[in-house]
Amino acid sequence: MNKHVIINDVGPRDGLQNQPRVLEIHQRVELINALVAAGVPEIEVGAFVSPKAVPAMAGTDKVFAQLKGDTVFSALIPNMRGYQSAKEAGVPLSSLVVAVSNTMNEKNIGMNTDTALVACQGVFAQAQQDNSEVQAYVATAWECPFEGEVSQADVIDVSARLLAIGAKRIVVADTIGAANPANVTSLMNALVEKFGAERFACHFHDTRAMGLANVYAALTAGVRRFDASIAGLGGCPFAPGASGNVATEDVVMMVEQMGFVTGIDMKKLLTASDLAIQLTGTAKGGKAKLWIEKYLS
Ligand code: COA
Ligand code: ZN
């Protein structure tokens, strides 16, 4: 069994994108550097999207220019323009986003699913010429906030199409935190059986307190890559009940206690978590934080 779990901290992007407080470039860099210091192997550092759509992600090129080290830094891109900007900034890994449902794609990137897939094909082709890496998020993989429950067959179909046109990897995302361990097991088993575990990562939100249980379900299906957000950062302050990604410190604690290796220094991760709380004023910190602090001291 593969004992390594790779954590991608998406706090600096998914976490910061809809905070009431828009952080300064140097504060975003400071948060990323704290994650680097903790040994987090992969970090999503921002997004090359319209600053009108997501003001908090403006200046991601400036953030990236100040980063150093061996960490795999990635950025979210919605279209070819985003890809070009990421490439010019020198970002080594870009992440396209395609939701399974038409309505979510229209709202998020201004295209329906078929048009989005055609646009993705153009980006993958360009990336291949440029020798740069592009992965794809399959968003709202279990439930769409506008269309409701999403069919497993549709997720498999969108994933198959993305892999066929050149996605390096698929990040299966529970964008609104509506999945449960039973339907995570079912979908991830189906995807892993069809395409292999190494092609997938999972991205869970903790809206209904099922984030960790869903990570466990995906682990048992063979997935070894997970997005998580430092201090559980994220969630829309204007949508009561919405909450952030599953907290990085909780995921690291759980998988390490299960015998997996992440290479992350928990003490330094908690320092990054404290910083995320201080910078945003909204992040809660992982659920196990009090216990971890006591255990480490
Ligand atoms: N980066 C920066 N600006 C971009 C851009 C990019 N990748 N792609 C398009 N734009 C600009 C356009 O030039 C245009 O600018 P203008 O208003 O000054 O003329 C504006 O964004 C709108 O573009 P348009 O092509 O009319 O499409 P749209 O209004 O449907 O917006 C996106 C499409 C993709 C640009 C916008 O929806 C977006 O940035 N979404 C990001 C979604 C996101 O980050 N979601 C969270 C992660 S899941
Ligand atoms: Zn998310």
Short mmCIF file of C-alpha atoms and ligand atoms in Angstrom, two decimals:
data_model
loop_
_atom_site.label_atom_id
_atom_site.label_comp_id
_atom_site.label_asym_id
_atom_site.label_seq_id
_atom_site.Cartn_x
_atom_site.Cartn_y
_atom_site.Cartn_z
CA MET A 1 0.00 0.00 0.00
CA ASN A 2 1.26 3.49 -0.84
CA LYS A 3 2.01 5.13 2.51
CA HIS A 4 2.57 8.65 1.20
CA VAL A 5 -0.20 11.22 1.19
CA ILE A 6 0.37 14.46 -0.70
CA ILE A 7 -1.31 17.54 0.69
CA ASN A 8 -2.02 20.57 -1.48
CA ASP A 9 -2.90 23.58 0.67
CA VAL A 10 -5.48 25.68 -1.14
CA GLY A 11 -5.92 28.23 1.67
CA PRO A 12 -4.08 31.01 -0.20
CA ARG A 13 -6.60 30.62 -3.08
CA ASP A 14 -9.85 28.87 -2.13
CA GLY A 15 -9.52 30.17 1.43
CA LEU A 16 -8.76 33.80 0.67
CA GLN A 17 -10.94 34.30 -2.40
CA ASN A 18 -14.11 35.22 -0.55
CA GLN A 19 -12.94 36.60 2.75
CA PRO A 20 -14.42 39.90 3.91
CA ARG A 21 -10.85 41.13 4.31
CA VAL A 22 -8.78 41.30 1.09
CA LEU A 23 -5.18 40.60 2.04
CA GLU A 24 -2.21 42.63 0.81
CA ILE A 25 0.27 40.91 -1.50
CA HIS A 26 2.88 40.73 1.28
CA GLN A 27 0.35 39.10 3.63
CA ARG A 28 -0.51 36.45 1.03
CA VAL A 29 3.22 35.81 0.57
CA GLU A 30 3.69 35.58 4.34
CA LEU A 31 0.95 32.95 4.62
CA ILE A 32 2.38 30.91 1.74
CA ASN A 33 5.88 31.12 3.23
CA ALA A 34 4.56 29.82 6.56
CA LEU A 35 3.13 26.80 4.70
CA VAL A 36 6.42 26.32 2.85
CA ALA A 37 8.28 26.43 6.19
CA ALA A 38 6.00 23.66 7.49
CA GLY A 39 7.01 21.47 4.54
CA VAL A 40 3.63 21.47 2.77
CA PRO A 41 4.64 19.93 -0.57
CA GLU A 42 2.05 21.64 -2.79
CA ILE A 43 0.34 25.02 -2.44
CA GLU A 44 -2.28 26.71 -4.60
CA VAL A 45 -1.00 30.27 -4.42
CA GLY A 46 -3.71 32.19 -6.22
CA ALA A 47 -5.80 32.53 -9.35
CA PHE A 48 -5.45 34.24 -12.73
CA VAL A 49 -9.09 35.25 -12.99
CA SER A 50 -10.95 38.48 -13.59
CA PRO A 51 -10.17 40.86 -10.70
CA LYS A 52 -13.76 42.07 -11.05
CA ALA A 53 -15.05 38.53 -10.41
CA VAL A 54 -12.62 37.76 -7.56
CA PRO A 55 -10.89 40.93 -6.26
CA ALA A 56 -8.96 39.01 -3.58
CA MET A 57 -6.95 37.15 -6.22
CA ALA A 58 -5.71 40.26 -8.05
CA GLY A 59 -1.92 40.41 -8.15
CA THR A 60 -1.29 36.65 -8.09
CA ASP A 61 1.64 37.29 -10.47
CA LYS A 62 3.18 39.56 -7.82
CA VAL A 63 2.64 36.93 -5.15
CA PHE A 64 4.26 34.25 -7.27
CA ALA A 65 7.26 36.45 -8.10
CA GLN A 66 8.18 36.52 -4.40
CA LEU A 67 8.04 32.77 -3.79
CA LYS A 68 11.06 30.49 -3.55
CA GLY A 69 11.81 26.84 -2.93
CA ASP A 70 10.97 23.34 -4.17
CA THR A 71 7.29 23.47 -3.29
CA VAL A 72 4.93 22.75 -6.17
CA PHE A 73 3.14 26.08 -6.54
CA SER A 74 -0.02 26.10 -8.62
CA ALA A 75 -2.69 28.60 -9.63
CA LEU A 76 -6.28 28.37 -10.74
CA ILE A 77 -7.13 29.46 -14.28
CA PRO A 78 -10.60 29.79 -15.83
CA ASN A 79 -9.61 30.08 -19.50
CA MET A 80 -6.81 30.54 -22.05
CA ARG A 81 -6.16 34.09 -20.89
CA GLY A 82 -5.62 32.79 -17.36
CA TYR A 83 -3.28 30.11 -18.70
CA GLN A 84 -1.21 32.71 -20.59
CA SER A 85 -0.98 34.94 -17.51
CA ALA A 86 0.07 31.98 -15.33
CA LYS A 87 2.69 30.98 -17.87
CA GLU A 88 4.07 34.52 -18.10
CA ALA A 89 4.29 34.60 -14.31
CA GLY A 90 6.26 31.33 -14.41
CA VAL A 91 3.70 29.22 -12.54
CA PRO A 92 4.65 25.55 -13.11
CA LEU A 93 1.20 24.01 -12.62
CA SER A 94 -2.16 25.50 -13.61
CA SER A 95 -5.58 24.22 -12.66
CA LEU A 96 -8.57 24.57 -14.96
CA VAL A 97 -12.03 24.34 -13.42
CA VAL A 98 -14.95 22.59 -15.05
CA ALA A 99 -18.13 21.91 -13.12
CA VAL A 100 -20.25 18.91 -14.00
CA SER A 101 -23.41 21.01 -14.25
CA ASN A 102 -24.09 23.63 -16.93
CA THR A 103 -25.50 26.21 -14.51
CA MET A 104 -22.45 26.14 -12.23
CA ASN A 105 -20.15 26.58 -15.25
CA GLU A 106 -22.22 29.50 -16.53
CA LYS A 107 -22.06 31.18 -13.10
CA ASN A 108 -18.39 30.43 -12.46
CA ILE A 109 -16.69 30.79 -15.82
CA GLY A 110 -19.37 32.11 -18.16
CA MET A 111 -19.57 28.98 -20.38
CA ASN A 112 -21.68 25.83 -20.42
CA THR A 113 -19.99 22.46 -19.82
CA ASP A 114 -19.47 21.55 -23.50
CA THR A 115 -18.03 24.98 -24.35
CA ALA A 116 -15.80 24.81 -21.25
CA LEU A 117 -14.44 21.44 -22.37
CA VAL A 118 -13.64 22.83 -25.83
CA ALA A 119 -11.85 25.77 -24.16
CA CYS A 120 -9.94 23.33 -21.95
CA GLN A 121 -8.82 21.38 -25.01
CA GLY A 122 -7.23 24.55 -26.40
CA VAL A 123 -5.41 25.15 -23.10
CA PHE A 124 -4.14 21.55 -22.84
CA ALA A 125 -2.87 21.69 -26.43
CA GLN A 126 -1.04 24.96 -25.79
CA ALA A 127 0.39 23.62 -22.52
CA GLN A 128 1.71 20.57 -24.31
CA GLN A 129 3.53 22.80 -26.79
CA ASP A 130 4.89 24.88 -23.92
CA ASN A 131 5.87 21.81 -21.91
CA SER A 132 3.91 23.09 -18.95
CA GLU A 133 1.51 21.17 -16.72
CA VAL A 134 -2.23 21.67 -16.45
CA GLN A 135 -4.59 19.71 -14.26
CA ALA A 136 -8.36 20.01 -14.04
CA TYR A 137 -10.82 20.46 -11.22
CA VAL A 138 -14.12 18.67 -11.71
CA ALA A 139 -16.23 20.97 -9.54
CA THR A 140 -19.62 20.24 -7.95
CA ALA A 141 -18.88 16.53 -8.37
CA TRP A 142 -21.56 15.44 -5.90
CA GLU A 143 -24.01 18.30 -5.71
CA CYS A 144 -24.53 21.56 -7.57
CA PRO A 145 -25.94 24.56 -5.68
CA PHE A 146 -28.22 25.31 -8.64
CA GLU A 147 -29.11 21.91 -10.15
CA GLY A 148 -29.00 19.69 -7.06
CA GLU A 149 -27.67 16.14 -7.00
CA VAL A 150 -25.09 15.33 -9.68
CA SER A 151 -25.12 11.94 -11.40
CA GLN A 152 -22.07 9.72 -11.06
CA ALA A 153 -22.27 8.92 -14.78
CA ASP A 154 -21.92 12.62 -15.60
CA VAL A 155 -18.83 12.98 -13.36
CA ILE A 156 -17.25 9.94 -15.00
CA ASP A 157 -18.07 11.36 -18.43
CA VAL A 158 -16.57 14.82 -17.74
CA SER A 159 -13.48 13.21 -16.13
CA ALA A 160 -13.03 10.85 -19.10
CA ARG A 161 -13.28 13.76 -21.54
CA LEU A 162 -10.78 15.87 -19.55
CA LEU A 163 -8.28 13.01 -19.34
CA ALA A 164 -8.71 12.27 -23.06
CA ILE A 165 -7.92 15.87 -24.05
CA GLY A 166 -4.81 16.11 -21.88
CA ALA A 167 -5.52 16.76 -18.19
CA LYS A 168 -2.51 15.72 -16.13
CA ARG A 169 -4.75 14.89 -13.19
CA ILE A 170 -8.34 15.35 -12.07
CA VAL A 171 -9.15 16.97 -8.74
CA VAL A 172 -12.62 15.79 -7.82
CA ALA A 173 -14.15 18.67 -5.87
CA ASP A 174 -17.06 18.80 -3.47
CA THR A 175 -17.34 22.55 -4.02
CA ILE A 176 -20.21 23.15 -1.59
CA GLY A 177 -19.40 20.49 0.99
CA ALA A 178 -22.42 18.31 0.25
CA ALA A 179 -20.80 14.89 -0.23
CA ASN A 180 -20.99 12.12 2.33
CA PRO A 181 -18.65 9.15 2.90
CA ALA A 182 -21.00 6.71 1.14
CA ASN A 183 -21.24 8.65 -2.11
CA VAL A 184 -17.52 9.56 -1.94
CA THR A 185 -16.70 5.84 -1.70
CA SER A 186 -19.03 5.04 -4.56
CA LEU A 187 -17.76 7.75 -6.94
CA MET A 188 -14.06 7.43 -6.13
CA ASN A 189 -14.15 3.62 -6.41
CA ALA A 190 -15.76 3.96 -9.83
CA LEU A 191 -13.24 6.57 -11.04
CA VAL A 192 -10.22 4.71 -9.62
CA GLU A 193 -11.34 1.43 -11.15
CA LYS A 194 -11.76 3.07 -14.56
CA PHE A 195 -8.73 5.36 -14.71
CA GLY A 196 -6.36 4.48 -11.81
CA ALA A 197 -5.87 6.16 -8.43
CA GLU A 198 -2.80 8.13 -9.53
CA ARG A 199 -4.94 10.26 -11.86
CA PHE A 200 -7.02 11.66 -8.98
CA ALA A 201 -6.97 14.05 -6.04
CA CYS A 202 -9.93 15.03 -3.85
CA HIS A 203 -11.06 18.43 -2.59
CA PHE A 204 -13.53 18.55 0.28
CA HIS A 205 -15.27 21.35 2.13
CA ASP A 206 -16.34 20.85 5.72
CA THR A 207 -19.70 22.61 5.45
CA ARG A 208 -21.60 19.66 6.94
CA ALA A 209 -18.73 18.45 9.17
CA MET A 210 -18.05 15.51 6.85
CA GLY A 211 -14.72 16.73 5.48
CA LEU A 212 -12.51 14.28 7.36
CA ALA A 213 -14.91 11.38 6.89
CA ASN A 214 -14.88 12.10 3.17
CA VAL A 215 -11.07 12.18 3.11
CA TYR A 216 -11.11 8.78 4.81
CA ALA A 217 -13.59 7.42 2.27
CA ALA A 218 -11.42 8.60 -0.64
CA LEU A 219 -8.30 7.17 1.05
CA THR A 220 -9.91 3.76 1.23
CA ALA A 221 -10.69 4.04 -2.49
CA GLY A 222 -6.94 4.49 -3.07
CA VAL A 223 -6.69 8.29 -3.46
CA ARG A 224 -3.45 9.66 -2.03
CA ARG A 225 -3.69 13.35 -2.91
CA PHE A 226 -5.84 15.80 -1.02
CA ASP A 227 -6.55 19.50 -1.06
CA ALA A 228 -7.00 21.07 2.35
CA SER A 229 -6.96 24.60 3.68
CA ILE A 230 -4.85 25.91 6.52
CA ALA A 231 -7.00 26.63 9.59
CA GLY A 232 -10.06 25.50 7.60
CA LEU A 233 -9.93 28.87 5.88
CA GLY A 234 -12.68 29.71 3.46
CA GLY A 235 -16.41 29.77 3.14
CA CYS A 236 -18.58 32.63 2.05
CA PRO A 237 -19.22 35.16 4.82
CA PHE A 238 -22.50 36.09 3.10
CA ALA A 239 -23.85 32.52 2.99
CA PRO A 240 -24.87 31.43 6.49
CA GLY A 241 -23.71 27.93 7.26
CA ALA A 242 -21.18 27.77 4.44
CA SER A 243 -17.72 26.90 5.65
CA GLY A 244 -14.21 26.39 4.39
CA ASN A 245 -12.21 23.45 3.20
CA VAL A 246 -11.34 20.63 5.52
CA ALA A 247 -8.50 22.02 7.69
CA THR A 248 -4.99 21.01 6.69
CA GLU A 249 -3.95 20.39 10.31
CA ASP A 250 -6.88 17.98 10.79
CA VAL A 251 -6.16 16.05 7.60
CA VAL A 252 -2.45 15.80 8.40
CA MET A 253 -3.20 14.61 11.93
CA MET A 254 -5.66 11.98 10.76
CA VAL A 255 -3.58 10.49 7.97
CA GLU A 256 -0.38 10.51 10.07
CA GLN A 257 -2.16 8.74 12.92
CA MET A 258 -3.34 6.17 10.38
CA GLY A 259 0.30 5.52 9.48
CA PHE A 260 0.60 7.63 6.33
CA VAL A 261 3.50 10.01 5.78
CA THR A 262 2.97 13.63 4.66
CA GLY A 263 6.43 15.10 5.35
CA ILE A 264 4.74 18.05 7.09
CA ASP A 265 6.00 19.47 10.39
CA MET A 266 2.89 19.76 12.57
CA LYS A 267 4.32 22.37 14.92
CA LYS A 268 5.17 24.69 12.04
CA LEU A 269 1.82 23.94 10.43
CA LEU A 270 0.12 25.23 13.56
CA THR A 271 2.20 28.40 13.30
CA ALA A 272 0.83 28.81 9.75
CA SER A 273 -2.67 28.14 11.09
CA ASP A 274 -2.29 30.85 13.76
CA LEU A 275 -1.12 33.24 11.05
CA ALA A 276 -4.13 32.42 8.83
CA ILE A 277 -6.45 33.15 11.77
CA GLN A 278 -4.68 36.39 12.57
CA LEU A 279 -4.57 37.62 8.96
CA THR A 280 -8.17 36.87 8.06
CA GLY A 281 -9.94 37.29 11.39
CA THR A 282 -12.41 34.60 10.26
CA ALA A 283 -10.55 31.27 10.03
CA LYS A 284 -11.45 28.99 12.92
CA GLY A 285 -8.47 26.66 13.00
CA GLY A 286 -8.70 22.89 12.70
CA LYS A 287 -11.10 21.05 14.98
CA ALA A 288 -8.25 19.09 16.57
CA LYS A 289 -6.05 22.14 17.11
CA LEU A 290 -6.43 22.34 20.88
CA TRP A 291 -5.65 18.65 21.21
CA ILE A 292 -2.67 18.85 18.83
CA GLU A 293 -1.21 21.86 20.71
CA LYS A 294 -1.47 20.02 24.01
CA TYR A 295 -0.03 16.82 22.56
CA LEU A 296 2.95 18.64 20.98
CA SER A 297 3.83 20.72 24.05
N1 COA B 1 -7.88 36.98 -16.05
C1 COA B 1 -8.20 38.29 -15.92
N2 COA B 1 -9.22 38.88 -16.58
C2 COA B 1 -9.94 38.10 -17.42
C3 COA B 1 -9.63 36.74 -17.61
C4 COA B 1 -8.57 36.19 -16.90
N3 COA B 1 -8.24 34.89 -16.98
N4 COA B 1 -10.50 36.24 -18.52
C5 COA B 1 -11.33 37.25 -18.88
N5 COA B 1 -10.98 38.37 -18.21
C6 COA B 1 -11.63 39.69 -18.25
C7 COA B 1 -12.11 40.11 -19.61
O1 COA B 1 -11.11 40.75 -20.31
C8 COA B 1 -13.24 41.06 -19.23
O2 COA B 1 -12.69 42.28 -18.82
P1 COA B 1 -13.47 43.67 -19.00
O3 COA B 1 -14.73 43.55 -18.19
O4 COA B 1 -12.51 44.69 -18.44
O5 COA B 1 -13.72 43.80 -20.45
C9 COA B 1 -13.87 40.41 -18.00
O6 COA B 1 -12.81 39.58 -17.46
C10 COA B 1 -15.07 39.56 -18.31
O7 COA B 1 -14.74 38.61 -19.29
P2 COA B 1 -15.79 37.90 -20.25
O8 COA B 1 -15.05 37.17 -21.30
O9 COA B 1 -16.84 38.90 -20.67
O10 COA B 1 -16.49 36.76 -19.41
P3 COA B 1 -17.33 36.72 -18.09
O11 COA B 1 -17.85 38.03 -17.65
O12 COA B 1 -18.29 35.63 -18.32
O13 COA B 1 -16.23 36.27 -17.02
C11 COA B 1 -14.37 34.92 -16.24
C12 COA B 1 -15.52 35.05 -17.21
C13 COA B 1 -13.87 33.51 -16.36
C14 COA B 1 -13.29 35.91 -16.57
C15 COA B 1 -14.86 35.22 -14.80
O14 COA B 1 -16.08 34.59 -14.59
C16 COA B 1 -13.89 34.76 -13.75
O15 COA B 1 -12.80 35.29 -13.59
N6 COA B 1 -14.26 33.75 -12.97
C17 COA B 1 -13.42 33.23 -11.92
C18 COA B 1 -14.15 32.22 -11.19
C19 COA B 1 -13.41 31.75 -9.98
O16 COA B 1 -12.29 32.08 -9.69
N7 COA B 1 -14.10 30.93 -9.22
C20 COA B 1 -13.60 30.37 -8.05
C21 COA B 1 -12.97 29.07 -8.25
S1 COA B 1 -14.01 27.72 -8.52
ZN ZN B 2 -13.21 24.63 -2.89
#
